[in-house]
Amino acid sequence: MKMKRLIPAVVISAAILAGGMWNKALATPSTTYWTPAVSDVQPYGVLHLGIDNYFTVAKRSNSADLPTDVGLTIGVLPYDKIQLEIGIDWFEPSTDPLYFNAKLGTPEGALFEGSPAINLGIFNAGADSKTSDGDGRTDFNIVDLIVGKTLPANLGRVHVGVYQGKKTVLVDKNGSKENTGFMVGYDKGFMPAKDDKGEYSKWVVAADYASGDNAIGGGG
C-alpha cells in the first residue's frame, strides 16, 4: 500500500440529516459515511480522489441539496505505527468552496498488543474567516479524537469519539453556540478478496452518527 497511485471513488449517499446540516456540509478526511468516525488513515504516498454527493431522504427542505464535495487526500508519513493524512475539499455550488483537513493516527495494535486505534484530526477548516460574528464563515476548525476497535468473531469495527469546533462558527439554526458533541461509527466488510496490493473487502456495510444541532449533526 506504499505505491503511489490515484484511487478514484464516487459515493452517492442518502443521508438522514438533523439540526442545521441543511445549510452547511463538512470537509471530509477519511470517513465512515458522513463523519470521520473511523480509524483509517490514507497510506503513505497514496493519493485518493473522492466525489461525495449527499441528498436527503423523506425530508422537506427550503434550501437546495448539499453541495457536491470533490476531495483530494494523501498519506504523508512513511511509518507503520503512526500515520498522517492531509487533504483539501472543494464544495460546489458554494460561496466559499475551499476547506482543509488532516488526521494523525495509530492503527490497532501499534501501541501495545490489543491496543485500539487512536486518531486525532481536524476537519471543516474553511478558508473564509473574515466576518467577526461567524455569519457566513467556514472556519469551523473542528478537532476530533476517535478510538476504534475490531469486534471479536469478525463482527466488524466500532469507532467512538468526541469533537469540538469554533464556538462562534459551529452554531445551531438560531445562531447559539453548539460546538461540541460525540461521534460513533460502524463498518463491516464482506466478500474478502486479495490482489497485488493486499487484502480488501468487495462490499462494506457502514453507518455513523454525529450528535449536535449544528452543521455536522446527523448521520447515515
mmCIF file with all atom_site columns, C-alpha atoms in Angstrom:
data_model
loop_
_atom_site.group_PDB
_atom_site.id
_atom_site.type_symbol
_atom_site.label_atom_id
_atom_site.label_alt_id
_atom_site.label_comp_id
_atom_site.label_asym_id
_atom_site.label_entity_id
_atom_site.label_seq_id
_atom_site.pdbx_PDB_ins_code
_atom_site.Cartn_x
_atom_site.Cartn_y
_atom_site.Cartn_z
_atom_site.occupancy
_atom_site.B_iso_or_equiv
_atom_site.pdbx_formal_charge
_atom_site.auth_seq_id
_atom_site.auth_comp_id
_atom_site.auth_asym_id
_atom_site.auth_atom_id
_atom_site.pdbx_PDB_model_num
ATOM 1   C CA . MET A 1 1   ? 0.000   0.000   0.000  1.00 0.00 ? 1   MET A CA 1
ATOM 2   C CA . LYS A 1 2   ? 3.020   2.323   -0.275 1.00 0.00 ? 2   LYS A CA 1
ATOM 3   C CA . MET A 1 3   ? 2.939   2.601   -4.060 1.00 0.00 ? 3   MET A CA 1
ATOM 4   C CA . LYS A 1 4   ? 1.921   5.976   -5.447 1.00 0.00 ? 4   LYS A CA 1
ATOM 5   C CA . ARG A 1 5   ? -1.388  5.625   -7.171 1.00 0.00 ? 5   ARG A CA 1
ATOM 6   C CA . LEU A 1 6   ? -4.567  7.545   -7.786 1.00 0.00 ? 6   LEU A CA 1
ATOM 7   C CA . ILE A 1 7   ? -7.762  5.924   -6.480 1.00 0.00 ? 7   ILE A CA 1
ATOM 8   C CA . PRO A 1 8   ? -10.988 7.395   -7.871 1.00 0.00 ? 8   PRO A CA 1
ATOM 9   C CA . ALA A 1 9   ? -14.051 6.903   -5.663 1.00 0.00 ? 9   ALA A CA 1
ATOM 10  C CA . VAL A 1 10  ? -17.598 8.026   -6.268 1.00 0.00 ? 10  VAL A CA 1
ATOM 11  C CA . VAL A 1 11  ? -20.005 7.914   -3.322 1.00 0.00 ? 11  VAL A CA 1
ATOM 12  C CA . ILE A 1 12  ? -23.672 8.763   -3.830 1.00 0.00 ? 12  ILE A CA 1
ATOM 13  C CA . SER A 1 13  ? -25.044 8.943   -0.311 1.00 0.00 ? 13  SER A CA 1
ATOM 14  C CA . ALA A 1 14  ? -28.559 9.059   1.082  1.00 0.00 ? 14  ALA A CA 1
ATOM 15  C CA . ALA A 1 15  ? -28.174 10.872  4.391  1.00 0.00 ? 15  ALA A CA 1
ATOM 16  C CA . ILE A 1 16  ? -30.639 11.212  7.247  1.00 0.00 ? 16  ILE A CA 1
ATOM 17  C CA . LEU A 1 17  ? -29.936 14.768  8.314  1.00 0.00 ? 17  LEU A CA 1
ATOM 18  C CA . ALA A 1 18  ? -30.538 16.631  11.552 1.00 0.00 ? 18  ALA A CA 1
ATOM 19  C CA . GLY A 1 19  ? -30.006 20.016  13.143 1.00 0.00 ? 19  GLY A CA 1
ATOM 20  C CA . GLY A 1 20  ? -28.533 22.737  10.972 1.00 0.00 ? 20  GLY A CA 1
ATOM 21  C CA . MET A 1 21  ? -26.992 20.341  8.481  1.00 0.00 ? 21  MET A CA 1
ATOM 22  C CA . TRP A 1 22  ? -29.188 21.634  5.705  1.00 0.00 ? 22  TRP A CA 1
ATOM 23  C CA . ASN A 1 23  ? -27.099 24.765  5.217  1.00 0.00 ? 23  ASN A CA 1
ATOM 24  C CA . LYS A 1 24  ? -23.539 23.508  5.656  1.00 0.00 ? 24  LYS A CA 1
ATOM 25  C CA . ALA A 1 25  ? -21.585 20.438  4.691  1.00 0.00 ? 25  ALA A CA 1
ATOM 26  C CA . LEU A 1 26  ? -18.408 19.005  6.116  1.00 0.00 ? 26  LEU A CA 1
ATOM 27  C CA . ALA A 1 27  ? -14.958 18.779  4.615  1.00 0.00 ? 27  ALA A CA 1
ATOM 28  C CA . THR A 1 28  ? -14.045 15.130  4.692  1.00 0.00 ? 28  THR A CA 1
ATOM 29  C CA . PRO A 1 29  ? -10.878 13.350  5.737  1.00 0.00 ? 29  PRO A CA 1
ATOM 30  C CA . SER A 1 30  ? -11.138 9.532   5.713  1.00 0.00 ? 30  SER A CA 1
ATOM 31  C CA . THR A 1 31  ? -14.675 8.847   6.863  1.00 0.00 ? 31  THR A CA 1
ATOM 32  C CA . THR A 1 32  ? -17.113 6.068   7.698  1.00 0.00 ? 32  THR A CA 1
ATOM 33  C CA . TYR A 1 33  ? -20.064 7.535   5.850  1.00 0.00 ? 33  TYR A CA 1
ATOM 34  C CA . TRP A 1 34  ? -20.851 11.064  6.950  1.00 0.00 ? 34  TRP A CA 1
ATOM 35  C CA . THR A 1 35  ? -18.370 11.582  9.807  1.00 0.00 ? 35  THR A CA 1
ATOM 36  C CA . PRO A 1 36  ? -14.625 10.952  10.332 1.00 0.00 ? 36  PRO A CA 1
ATOM 37  C CA . ALA A 1 37  ? -15.548 8.347   12.992 1.00 0.00 ? 37  ALA A CA 1
ATOM 38  C CA . VAL A 1 38  ? -13.211 5.732   11.531 1.00 0.00 ? 38  VAL A CA 1
ATOM 39  C CA . SER A 1 39  ? -9.637  4.698   12.337 1.00 0.00 ? 39  SER A CA 1
ATOM 40  C CA . ASP A 1 40  ? -8.476  4.505   8.712  1.00 0.00 ? 40  ASP A CA 1
ATOM 41  C CA . VAL A 1 41  ? -5.718  6.857   7.588  1.00 0.00 ? 41  VAL A CA 1
ATOM 42  C CA . GLN A 1 42  ? -4.614  7.187   3.984  1.00 0.00 ? 42  GLN A CA 1
ATOM 43  C CA . PRO A 1 43  ? -1.369  5.192   3.449  1.00 0.00 ? 43  PRO A CA 1
ATOM 44  C CA . TYR A 1 44  ? 1.899   6.959   2.694  1.00 0.00 ? 44  TYR A CA 1
ATOM 45  C CA . GLY A 1 45  ? 2.172   8.242   -0.842 1.00 0.00 ? 45  GLY A CA 1
ATOM 46  C CA . VAL A 1 46  ? -1.330  7.106   -1.823 1.00 0.00 ? 46  VAL A CA 1
ATOM 47  C CA . LEU A 1 47  ? -3.462  9.825   -3.370 1.00 0.00 ? 47  LEU A CA 1
ATOM 48  C CA . HIS A 1 48  ? -7.230  9.468   -3.005 1.00 0.00 ? 48  HIS A CA 1
ATOM 49  C CA . LEU A 1 49  ? -9.742  11.348  -5.148 1.00 0.00 ? 49  LEU A CA 1
ATOM 50  C CA . GLY A 1 50  ? -13.257 11.300  -3.738 1.00 0.00 ? 50  GLY A CA 1
ATOM 51  C CA . ILE A 1 51  ? -16.516 12.699  -5.099 1.00 0.00 ? 51  ILE A CA 1
ATOM 52  C CA . ASP A 1 52  ? -19.299 12.745  -2.493 1.00 0.00 ? 52  ASP A CA 1
ATOM 53  C CA . ASN A 1 53  ? -22.845 13.718  -3.373 1.00 0.00 ? 53  ASN A CA 1
ATOM 54  C CA . TYR A 1 54  ? -25.276 13.818  -0.420 1.00 0.00 ? 54  TYR A CA 1
ATOM 55  C CA . PHE A 1 55  ? -29.032 14.216  -0.528 1.00 0.00 ? 55  PHE A CA 1
ATOM 56  C CA . THR A 1 56  ? -31.885 13.964  1.948  1.00 0.00 ? 56  THR A CA 1
ATOM 57  C CA . VAL A 1 57  ? -34.413 11.130  2.242  1.00 0.00 ? 57  VAL A CA 1
ATOM 58  C CA . ALA A 1 58  ? -38.102 11.826  3.020  1.00 0.00 ? 58  ALA A CA 1
ATOM 59  C CA . LYS A 1 59  ? -37.192 15.249  4.399  1.00 0.00 ? 59  LYS A CA 1
ATOM 60  C CA . ARG A 1 60  ? -38.503 18.548  3.087  1.00 0.00 ? 60  ARG A CA 1
ATOM 61  C CA . SER A 1 61  ? -36.074 21.417  2.819  1.00 0.00 ? 61  SER A CA 1
ATOM 62  C CA . ASN A 1 62  ? -36.356 25.061  1.875  1.00 0.00 ? 62  ASN A CA 1
ATOM 63  C CA . SER A 1 63  ? -32.830 25.042  0.519  1.00 0.00 ? 63  SER A CA 1
ATOM 64  C CA . ALA A 1 64  ? -31.043 23.143  -2.222 1.00 0.00 ? 64  ALA A CA 1
ATOM 65  C CA . ASP A 1 65  ? -29.387 19.801  -1.639 1.00 0.00 ? 65  ASP A CA 1
ATOM 66  C CA . LEU A 1 66  ? -25.972 19.817  -0.018 1.00 0.00 ? 66  LEU A CA 1
ATOM 67  C CA . PRO A 1 67  ? -23.170 20.779  -2.423 1.00 0.00 ? 67  PRO A CA 1
ATOM 68  C CA . THR A 1 68  ? -21.067 18.093  -4.082 1.00 0.00 ? 68  THR A CA 1
ATOM 69  C CA . ASP A 1 69  ? -17.678 17.574  -2.441 1.00 0.00 ? 69  ASP A CA 1
ATOM 70  C CA . VAL A 1 70  ? -14.630 16.894  -4.613 1.00 0.00 ? 70  VAL A CA 1
ATOM 71  C CA . GLY A 1 71  ? -11.780 15.988  -2.266 1.00 0.00 ? 71  GLY A CA 1
ATOM 72  C CA . LEU A 1 72  ? -8.119  15.050  -2.543 1.00 0.00 ? 72  LEU A CA 1
ATOM 73  C CA . THR A 1 73  ? -6.346  13.249  0.340  1.00 0.00 ? 73  THR A CA 1
ATOM 74  C CA . ILE A 1 74  ? -2.804  11.851  0.597  1.00 0.00 ? 74  ILE A CA 1
ATOM 75  C CA . GLY A 1 75  ? -0.806  9.996   3.260  1.00 0.00 ? 75  GLY A CA 1
ATOM 76  C CA . VAL A 1 76  ? 2.435   11.792  4.156  1.00 0.00 ? 76  VAL A CA 1
ATOM 77  C CA . LEU A 1 77  ? 4.192   9.691   6.841  1.00 0.00 ? 77  LEU A CA 1
ATOM 78  C CA . PRO A 1 78  ? 6.211   6.597   5.766  1.00 0.00 ? 78  PRO A CA 1
ATOM 79  C CA . TYR A 1 79  ? 5.679   4.677   9.033  1.00 0.00 ? 79  TYR A CA 1
ATOM 80  C CA . ASP A 1 80  ? 3.543   1.728   10.065 1.00 0.00 ? 80  ASP A CA 1
ATOM 81  C CA . LYS A 1 81  ? 2.781   2.662   13.680 1.00 0.00 ? 81  LYS A CA 1
ATOM 82  C CA . ILE A 1 82  ? 1.973   6.328   13.172 1.00 0.00 ? 82  ILE A CA 1
ATOM 83  C CA . GLN A 1 83  ? 0.271   7.712   10.090 1.00 0.00 ? 83  GLN A CA 1
ATOM 84  C CA . LEU A 1 84  ? -0.767  11.149  8.851  1.00 0.00 ? 84  LEU A CA 1
ATOM 85  C CA . GLU A 1 85  ? -3.034  12.233  6.033  1.00 0.00 ? 85  GLU A CA 1
ATOM 86  C CA . ILE A 1 86  ? -3.758  15.741  4.773  1.00 0.00 ? 86  ILE A CA 1
ATOM 87  C CA . GLY A 1 87  ? -6.464  16.805  2.370  1.00 0.00 ? 87  GLY A CA 1
ATOM 88  C CA . ILE A 1 88  ? -8.417  19.543  0.653  1.00 0.00 ? 88  ILE A CA 1
ATOM 89  C CA . ASP A 1 89  ? -12.088 19.645  -0.312 1.00 0.00 ? 89  ASP A CA 1
ATOM 90  C CA . TRP A 1 90  ? -13.886 21.765  -2.886 1.00 0.00 ? 90  TRP A CA 1
ATOM 91  C CA . PHE A 1 91  ? -17.659 22.201  -2.481 1.00 0.00 ? 91  PHE A CA 1
ATOM 92  C CA . GLU A 1 92  ? -19.817 23.318  -5.388 1.00 0.00 ? 92  GLU A CA 1
ATOM 93  C CA . PRO A 1 93  ? -22.131 25.110  -5.616 1.00 0.00 ? 93  PRO A CA 1
ATOM 94  C CA . SER A 1 94  ? -20.864 27.211  -2.691 1.00 0.00 ? 94  SER A CA 1
ATOM 95  C CA . THR A 1 95  ? -19.864 30.798  -1.973 1.00 0.00 ? 95  THR A CA 1
ATOM 96  C CA . ASP A 1 96  ? -16.635 29.737  -0.229 1.00 0.00 ? 96  ASP A CA 1
ATOM 97  C CA . PRO A 1 97  ? -15.816 26.242  -1.530 1.00 0.00 ? 97  PRO A CA 1
ATOM 98  C CA . LEU A 1 98  ? -12.315 25.576  -0.128 1.00 0.00 ? 98  LEU A CA 1
ATOM 99  C CA . TYR A 1 99  ? -11.770 23.503  3.059  1.00 0.00 ? 99  TYR A CA 1
ATOM 100 C CA . PHE A 1 100 ? -8.794  21.664  4.593  1.00 0.00 ? 100 PHE A CA 1
ATOM 101 C CA . ASN A 1 101 ? -8.468  18.576  6.801  1.00 0.00 ? 101 ASN A CA 1
ATOM 102 C CA . ALA A 1 102 ? -5.834  16.369  8.437  1.00 0.00 ? 102 ALA A CA 1
ATOM 103 C CA . LYS A 1 103 ? -5.738  13.214  10.539 1.00 0.00 ? 103 LYS A CA 1
ATOM 104 C CA . LEU A 1 104 ? -2.936  11.714  12.674 1.00 0.00 ? 104 LEU A CA 1
ATOM 105 C CA . GLY A 1 105 ? -3.430  8.147   13.867 1.00 0.00 ? 105 GLY A CA 1
ATOM 106 C CA . THR A 1 106 ? -2.043  4.889   15.165 1.00 0.00 ? 106 THR A CA 1
ATOM 107 C CA . PRO A 1 107 ? -3.554  1.607   13.876 1.00 0.00 ? 107 PRO A CA 1
ATOM 108 C CA . GLU A 1 108 ? -4.798  -1.174  16.136 1.00 0.00 ? 108 GLU A CA 1
ATOM 109 C CA . GLY A 1 109 ? -2.010  -2.969  17.972 1.00 0.00 ? 109 GLY A CA 1
ATOM 110 C CA . ALA A 1 110 ? 0.554   -0.214  17.335 1.00 0.00 ? 110 ALA A CA 1
ATOM 111 C CA . LEU A 1 111 ? 0.928   0.962   20.955 1.00 0.00 ? 111 LEU A CA 1
ATOM 112 C CA . PHE A 1 112 ? 0.769   -2.478  22.592 1.00 0.00 ? 112 PHE A CA 1
ATOM 113 C CA . GLU A 1 113 ? -0.768  -5.868  21.873 1.00 0.00 ? 113 GLU A CA 1
ATOM 114 C CA . GLY A 1 114 ? -4.519  -5.448  21.533 1.00 0.00 ? 114 GLY A CA 1
ATOM 115 C CA . SER A 1 115 ? -4.417  -1.655  21.703 1.00 0.00 ? 115 SER A CA 1
ATOM 116 C CA . PRO A 1 116 ? -7.217  0.234   19.935 1.00 0.00 ? 116 PRO A CA 1
ATOM 117 C CA . ALA A 1 117 ? -6.651  2.565   17.040 1.00 0.00 ? 117 ALA A CA 1
ATOM 118 C CA . ILE A 1 118 ? -6.422  6.210   18.130 1.00 0.00 ? 118 ILE A CA 1
ATOM 119 C CA . ASN A 1 119 ? -6.879  9.191   15.812 1.00 0.00 ? 119 ASN A CA 1
ATOM 120 C CA . LEU A 1 120 ? -6.603  12.951  16.300 1.00 0.00 ? 120 LEU A CA 1
ATOM 121 C CA . GLY A 1 121 ? -7.909  15.048  13.427 1.00 0.00 ? 121 GLY A CA 1
ATOM 122 C CA . ILE A 1 122 ? -9.177  18.393  12.240 1.00 0.00 ? 122 ILE A CA 1
ATOM 123 C CA . PHE A 1 123 ? -11.800 18.978  9.558  1.00 0.00 ? 123 PHE A CA 1
ATOM 124 C CA . ASN A 1 124 ? -14.049 21.747  8.240  1.00 0.00 ? 124 ASN A CA 1
ATOM 125 C CA . ALA A 1 125 ? -11.095 24.110  8.316  1.00 0.00 ? 125 ALA A CA 1
ATOM 126 C CA . GLY A 1 126 ? -12.564 26.527  5.798  1.00 0.00 ? 126 GLY A CA 1
ATOM 127 C CA . ALA A 1 127 ? -10.806 29.389  4.066  1.00 0.00 ? 127 ALA A CA 1
ATOM 128 C CA . ASP A 1 128 ? -13.341 32.114  4.968  1.00 0.00 ? 128 ASP A CA 1
ATOM 129 C CA . SER A 1 129 ? -12.671 33.680  8.383  1.00 0.00 ? 129 SER A CA 1
ATOM 130 C CA . LYS A 1 130 ? -13.496 37.290  7.555  1.00 0.00 ? 130 LYS A CA 1
ATOM 131 C CA . THR A 1 131 ? -16.669 38.151  9.461  1.00 0.00 ? 131 THR A CA 1
ATOM 132 C CA . SER A 1 132 ? -16.440 38.636  13.233 1.00 0.00 ? 132 SER A CA 1
ATOM 133 C CA . ASP A 1 133 ? -19.854 37.268  14.236 1.00 0.00 ? 133 ASP A CA 1
ATOM 134 C CA . GLY A 1 134 ? -19.486 33.895  12.478 1.00 0.00 ? 134 GLY A CA 1
ATOM 135 C CA . ASP A 1 135 ? -22.205 34.535  9.889  1.00 0.00 ? 135 ASP A CA 1
ATOM 136 C CA . GLY A 1 136 ? -21.104 33.110  6.557  1.00 0.00 ? 136 GLY A CA 1
ATOM 137 C CA . ARG A 1 137 ? -17.718 31.951  7.847  1.00 0.00 ? 137 ARG A CA 1
ATOM 138 C CA . THR A 1 138 ? -16.406 28.496  7.015  1.00 0.00 ? 138 THR A CA 1
ATOM 139 C CA . ASP A 1 139 ? -13.549 28.150  9.551  1.00 0.00 ? 139 ASP A CA 1
ATOM 140 C CA . PHE A 1 140 ? -15.354 25.634  11.779 1.00 0.00 ? 140 PHE A CA 1
ATOM 141 C CA . ASN A 1 141 ? -11.914 24.132  12.661 1.00 0.00 ? 141 ASN A CA 1
ATOM 142 C CA . ILE A 1 142 ? -13.452 21.012  14.209 1.00 0.00 ? 142 ILE A CA 1
ATOM 143 C CA . VAL A 1 143 ? -10.984 18.878  16.206 1.00 0.00 ? 143 VAL A CA 1
ATOM 144 C CA . ASP A 1 144 ? -11.934 15.257  16.877 1.00 0.00 ? 144 ASP A CA 1
ATOM 145 C CA . LEU A 1 145 ? -10.497 12.388  18.926 1.00 0.00 ? 145 LEU A CA 1
ATOM 146 C CA . ILE A 1 146 ? -11.540 8.906   17.773 1.00 0.00 ? 146 ILE A CA 1
ATOM 147 C CA . VAL A 1 147 ? -10.898 5.465   19.287 1.00 0.00 ? 147 VAL A CA 1
ATOM 148 C CA . GLY A 1 148 ? -11.587 2.394   17.136 1.00 0.00 ? 148 GLY A CA 1
ATOM 149 C CA . LYS A 1 149 ? -11.575 -1.351  17.750 1.00 0.00 ? 149 LYS A CA 1
ATOM 150 C CA . THR A 1 150 ? -12.308 -4.504  15.756 1.00 0.00 ? 150 THR A CA 1
ATOM 151 C CA . LEU A 1 151 ? -15.008 -6.617  17.398 1.00 0.00 ? 151 LEU A CA 1
ATOM 152 C CA . PRO A 1 152 ? -14.448 -10.324 18.170 1.00 0.00 ? 152 PRO A CA 1
ATOM 153 C CA . ALA A 1 153 ? -15.754 -13.073 15.864 1.00 0.00 ? 153 ALA A CA 1
ATOM 154 C CA . ASN A 1 154 ? -15.338 -10.905 12.774 1.00 0.00 ? 154 ASN A CA 1
ATOM 155 C CA . LEU A 1 155 ? -18.333 -8.737  13.668 1.00 0.00 ? 155 LEU A CA 1
ATOM 156 C CA . GLY A 1 156 ? -16.894 -5.552  12.177 1.00 0.00 ? 156 GLY A CA 1
ATOM 157 C CA . ARG A 1 157 ? -15.365 -2.420  13.682 1.00 0.00 ? 157 ARG A CA 1
ATOM 158 C CA . VAL A 1 158 ? -16.727 0.183   16.108 1.00 0.00 ? 158 VAL A CA 1
ATOM 159 C CA . HIS A 1 159 ? -15.439 3.742   16.462 1.00 0.00 ? 159 HIS A CA 1
ATOM 160 C CA . VAL A 1 160 ? -16.375 6.319   19.118 1.00 0.00 ? 160 VAL A CA 1
ATOM 161 C CA . GLY A 1 161 ? -15.120 9.815   19.756 1.00 0.00 ? 161 GLY A CA 1
ATOM 162 C CA . VAL A 1 162 ? -15.730 13.445  20.630 1.00 0.00 ? 162 VAL A CA 1
ATOM 163 C CA . TYR A 1 163 ? -15.427 16.688  18.701 1.00 0.00 ? 163 TYR A CA 1
ATOM 164 C CA . GLN A 1 164 ? -15.162 20.415  19.339 1.00 0.00 ? 164 GLN A CA 1
ATOM 165 C CA . GLY A 1 165 ? -15.334 23.256  16.834 1.00 0.00 ? 165 GLY A CA 1
ATOM 166 C CA . LYS A 1 166 ? -15.027 27.031  16.937 1.00 0.00 ? 166 LYS A CA 1
ATOM 167 C CA . LYS A 1 167 ? -17.852 28.292  19.152 1.00 0.00 ? 167 LYS A CA 1
ATOM 168 C CA . THR A 1 168 ? -18.510 31.415  17.083 1.00 0.00 ? 168 THR A CA 1
ATOM 169 C CA . VAL A 1 169 ? -18.988 29.423  13.881 1.00 0.00 ? 169 VAL A CA 1
ATOM 170 C CA . LEU A 1 170 ? -20.319 25.961  14.803 1.00 0.00 ? 170 LEU A CA 1
ATOM 171 C CA . VAL A 1 171 ? -23.778 27.039  15.986 1.00 0.00 ? 171 VAL A CA 1
ATOM 172 C CA . ASP A 1 172 ? -27.382 25.863  15.841 1.00 0.00 ? 172 ASP A CA 1
ATOM 173 C CA . LYS A 1 173 ? -30.015 27.202  13.451 1.00 0.00 ? 173 LYS A CA 1
ATOM 174 C CA . ASN A 1 174 ? -30.717 30.087  15.849 1.00 0.00 ? 174 ASN A CA 1
ATOM 175 C CA . GLY A 1 175 ? -27.074 31.140  15.998 1.00 0.00 ? 175 GLY A CA 1
ATOM 176 C CA . SER A 1 176 ? -26.471 29.825  19.518 1.00 0.00 ? 176 SER A CA 1
ATOM 177 C CA . LYS A 1 177 ? -23.232 28.017  20.410 1.00 0.00 ? 177 LYS A CA 1
ATOM 178 C CA . GLU A 1 178 ? -23.412 24.291  19.591 1.00 0.00 ? 178 GLU A CA 1
ATOM 179 C CA . ASN A 1 179 ? -19.760 23.387  19.086 1.00 0.00 ? 179 ASN A CA 1
ATOM 180 C CA . THR A 1 180 ? -19.249 20.078  20.938 1.00 0.00 ? 180 THR A CA 1
ATOM 181 C CA . GLY A 1 181 ? -20.605 16.558  20.602 1.00 0.00 ? 181 GLY A CA 1
ATOM 182 C CA . PHE A 1 182 ? -19.815 12.909  20.066 1.00 0.00 ? 182 PHE A CA 1
ATOM 183 C CA . MET A 1 183 ? -19.495 10.648  17.025 1.00 0.00 ? 183 MET A CA 1
ATOM 184 C CA . VAL A 1 184 ? -19.972 6.909   16.546 1.00 0.00 ? 184 VAL A CA 1
ATOM 185 C CA . GLY A 1 185 ? -19.298 4.720   13.535 1.00 0.00 ? 185 GLY A CA 1
ATOM 186 C CA . TYR A 1 186 ? -19.543 1.072   12.487 1.00 0.00 ? 186 TYR A CA 1
ATOM 187 C CA . ASP A 1 187 ? -18.353 -0.842  9.431  1.00 0.00 ? 187 ASP A CA 1
ATOM 188 C CA . LYS A 1 188 ? -18.278 -4.469  8.349  1.00 0.00 ? 188 LYS A CA 1
ATOM 189 C CA . GLY A 1 189 ? -16.656 -5.830  5.210  1.00 0.00 ? 189 GLY A CA 1
ATOM 190 C CA . PHE A 1 190 ? -17.972 -8.754  3.168  1.00 0.00 ? 190 PHE A CA 1
ATOM 191 C CA . MET A 1 191 ? -16.638 -10.937 0.360  1.00 0.00 ? 191 MET A CA 1
ATOM 192 C CA . PRO A 1 192 ? -12.895 -10.754 1.124  1.00 0.00 ? 192 PRO A CA 1
ATOM 193 C CA . ALA A 1 193 ? -10.547 -10.697 -1.833 1.00 0.00 ? 193 ALA A CA 1
ATOM 194 C CA . LYS A 1 194 ? -6.855  -10.184 -2.483 1.00 0.00 ? 194 LYS A CA 1
ATOM 195 C CA . ASP A 1 195 ? -4.793  -8.546  -5.202 1.00 0.00 ? 195 ASP A CA 1
ATOM 196 C CA . ASP A 1 196 ? -1.172  -7.446  -5.614 1.00 0.00 ? 196 ASP A CA 1
ATOM 197 C CA . LYS A 1 197 ? -1.800  -4.532  -3.207 1.00 0.00 ? 197 LYS A CA 1
ATOM 198 C CA . GLY A 1 198 ? -3.168  -6.641  -0.344 1.00 0.00 ? 198 GLY A CA 1
ATOM 199 C CA . GLU A 1 199 ? -6.458  -7.837  1.096  1.00 0.00 ? 199 GLU A CA 1
ATOM 200 C CA . TYR A 1 200 ? -9.708  -5.925  0.799  1.00 0.00 ? 200 TYR A CA 1
ATOM 201 C CA . SER A 1 201 ? -13.485 -6.363  1.035  1.00 0.00 ? 201 SER A CA 1
ATOM 202 C CA . LYS A 1 202 ? -15.617 -6.163  -2.086 1.00 0.00 ? 202 LYS A CA 1
ATOM 203 C CA . TRP A 1 203 ? -18.635 -4.910  -0.124 1.00 0.00 ? 203 TRP A CA 1
ATOM 204 C CA . VAL A 1 204 ? -18.874 -2.855  3.078  1.00 0.00 ? 204 VAL A CA 1
ATOM 205 C CA . VAL A 1 205 ? -21.855 -2.045  5.284  1.00 0.00 ? 205 VAL A CA 1
ATOM 206 C CA . ALA A 1 206 ? -21.278 1.223   7.156  1.00 0.00 ? 206 ALA A CA 1
ATOM 207 C CA . ALA A 1 207 ? -23.222 3.534   9.441  1.00 0.00 ? 207 ALA A CA 1
ATOM 208 C CA . ASP A 1 208 ? -22.324 6.545   11.578 1.00 0.00 ? 208 ASP A CA 1
ATOM 209 C CA . TYR A 1 209 ? -23.775 9.431   13.554 1.00 0.00 ? 209 TYR A CA 1
ATOM 210 C CA . ALA A 1 210 ? -22.661 12.785  14.945 1.00 0.00 ? 210 ALA A CA 1
ATOM 211 C CA . SER A 1 211 ? -24.596 14.448  17.747 1.00 0.00 ? 211 SER A CA 1
ATOM 212 C CA . GLY A 1 212 ? -25.369 18.142  17.808 1.00 0.00 ? 212 GLY A CA 1
ATOM 213 C CA . ASP A 1 213 ? -27.959 20.580  16.474 1.00 0.00 ? 213 ASP A CA 1
ATOM 214 C CA . ASN A 1 214 ? -25.356 22.082  14.155 1.00 0.00 ? 214 ASN A CA 1
ATOM 215 C CA . ALA A 1 215 ? -23.747 21.826  10.734 1.00 0.00 ? 215 ALA A CA 1
ATOM 216 C CA . ILE A 1 216 ? -22.455 18.271  11.209 1.00 0.00 ? 216 ILE A CA 1
ATOM 217 C CA . GLY A 1 217 ? -25.140 16.740  13.433 1.00 0.00 ? 217 GLY A CA 1
ATOM 218 C CA . GLY A 1 218 ? -26.731 13.743  11.697 1.00 0.00 ? 218 GLY A CA 1
ATOM 219 C CA . GLY A 1 219 ? -25.659 10.529  10.058 1.00 0.00 ? 219 GLY A CA 1
ATOM 220 C CA . GLY A 1 220 ? -26.461 7.803   7.601  1.00 0.00 ? 220 GLY A CA 1
#
